[in-house]
GROMACS .gro file of C-alpha atoms in nm:
model
   88
    1UNK     CA    1   0.000   0.000   0.000
    2UNK     CA    2   0.149   0.334  -0.102
    3UNK     CA    3   0.060   0.674   0.031
    4UNK     CA    4  -0.132   0.757  -0.287
    5UNK     CA    5  -0.364   0.459  -0.230
    6UNK     CA    6  -0.496   0.599   0.098
    7UNK     CA    7  -0.751   0.868   0.028
    8UNK     CA    8  -0.986   0.809   0.319
    9UNK     CA    9  -0.874   0.780   0.677
   10UNK     CA   10  -1.078   0.554   0.905
   11UNK     CA   11  -0.845   0.534   1.202
   12UNK     CA   12  -0.543   0.689   1.365
   13UNK     CA   13  -0.327   0.407   1.231
   14UNK     CA   14  -0.420   0.511   0.875
   15UNK     CA   15  -0.306   0.864   0.953
   16UNK     CA   16   0.017   0.737   1.111
   17UNK     CA   17   0.085   0.517   0.808
   18UNK     CA   18   0.029   0.809   0.571
   19UNK     CA   19   0.253   1.030   0.786
   20UNK     CA   20   0.534   0.772   0.784
   21UNK     CA   21   0.510   0.724   0.407
   22UNK     CA   22   0.523   1.099   0.352
   23UNK     CA   23   0.822   1.125   0.586
   24UNK     CA   24   1.008   0.859   0.384
   25UNK     CA   25   0.930   1.043   0.060
   26UNK     CA   26   1.054   1.371   0.206
   27UNK     CA   27   1.375   1.209   0.331
   28UNK     CA   28   1.438   1.053  -0.011
   29UNK     CA   29   1.381   1.389  -0.181
   30UNK     CA   30   1.610   1.558   0.072
   31UNK     CA   31   1.888   1.308   0.000
   32UNK     CA   32   1.849   1.364  -0.374
   33UNK     CA   33   1.860   1.743  -0.331
   34UNK     CA   34   2.172   1.720  -0.113
   35UNK     CA   35   2.345   1.507  -0.378
   36UNK     CA   36   2.255   1.747  -0.658
   37UNK     CA   37   2.354   2.049  -0.448
   38UNK     CA   38   2.694   1.893  -0.379
   39UNK     CA   39   2.760   1.835  -0.749
   40UNK     CA   40   2.662   2.192  -0.831
   41UNK     CA   41   2.970   2.338  -0.666
   42UNK     CA   42   3.241   2.097  -0.779
   43UNK     CA   43   3.558   2.236  -0.931
   44UNK     CA   44   3.558   2.205  -1.312
   45UNK     CA   45   3.808   1.962  -1.467
   46UNK     CA   46   3.958   2.246  -1.669
   47UNK     CA   47   4.083   2.416  -1.353
   48UNK     CA   48   4.263   2.106  -1.226
   49UNK     CA   49   4.642   2.090  -1.245
   50UNK     CA   50   4.642   1.790  -1.481
   51UNK     CA   51   4.412   1.947  -1.744
   52UNK     CA   52   4.554   1.964  -2.094
   53UNK     CA   53   4.630   2.293  -2.263
   54UNK     CA   54   4.373   2.225  -2.534
   55UNK     CA   55   4.100   2.182  -2.272
   56UNK     CA   56   4.196   2.510  -2.110
   57UNK     CA   57   4.197   2.696  -2.443
   58UNK     CA   58   3.866   2.537  -2.538
   59UNK     CA   59   3.715   2.648  -2.207
   60UNK     CA   60   3.852   2.999  -2.250
   61UNK     CA   61   3.700   3.025  -2.599
   62UNK     CA   62   3.370   2.888  -2.472
   63UNK     CA   63   3.351   3.142  -2.189
   64UNK     CA   64   3.461   3.423  -2.420
   65UNK     CA   65   3.195   3.333  -2.676
   66UNK     CA   66   2.931   3.329  -2.402
   67UNK     CA   67   3.042   3.670  -2.276
   68UNK     CA   68   3.038   3.814  -2.629
   69UNK     CA   69   2.692   3.670  -2.690
   70UNK     CA   70   2.568   3.827  -2.366
   71UNK     CA   71   2.720   4.163  -2.457
   72UNK     CA   72   2.557   4.156  -2.802
   73UNK     CA   73   2.221   4.069  -2.648
   74UNK     CA   74   2.254   4.354  -2.398
   75UNK     CA   75   2.344   4.598  -2.678
   76UNK     CA   76   2.047   4.490  -2.891
   77UNK     CA   77   1.809   4.524  -2.598
   78UNK     CA   78   1.953   4.865  -2.510
   79UNK     CA   79   1.912   4.989  -2.868
   80UNK     CA   80   1.556   4.855  -2.883
   81UNK     CA   81   1.432   4.990  -2.549
   82UNK     CA   82   1.641   5.303  -2.493
   83UNK     CA   83   1.442   5.617  -2.413
   84UNK     CA   84   1.391   5.843  -2.710
   85UNK     CA   85   1.470   6.213  -2.689
   86UNK     CA   86   1.169   6.441  -2.713
   87UNK     CA   87   1.169   6.731  -2.954
   88UNK     CA   88   1.039   7.064  -2.831
   0.00000   0.00000   0.00000
């Protein structure tokens, strides 16, 4: 019996069972979130001391291209939405 099967509670034991099943689900979700959170802040392989030069150059080009793309997007948005000067 899973927690989704119980929709009607006839006794306190049904409520306790539902509570325990929900607690297990929450603990499993918490463990998954902790694992994902830990992998979010790992040091990239490119920054390690044994990374090859080609990997470092490739990473540099990738970051540079992303920065250039962001700058172009910002410029286009600025040109599109900049306030216009009023004529008197």
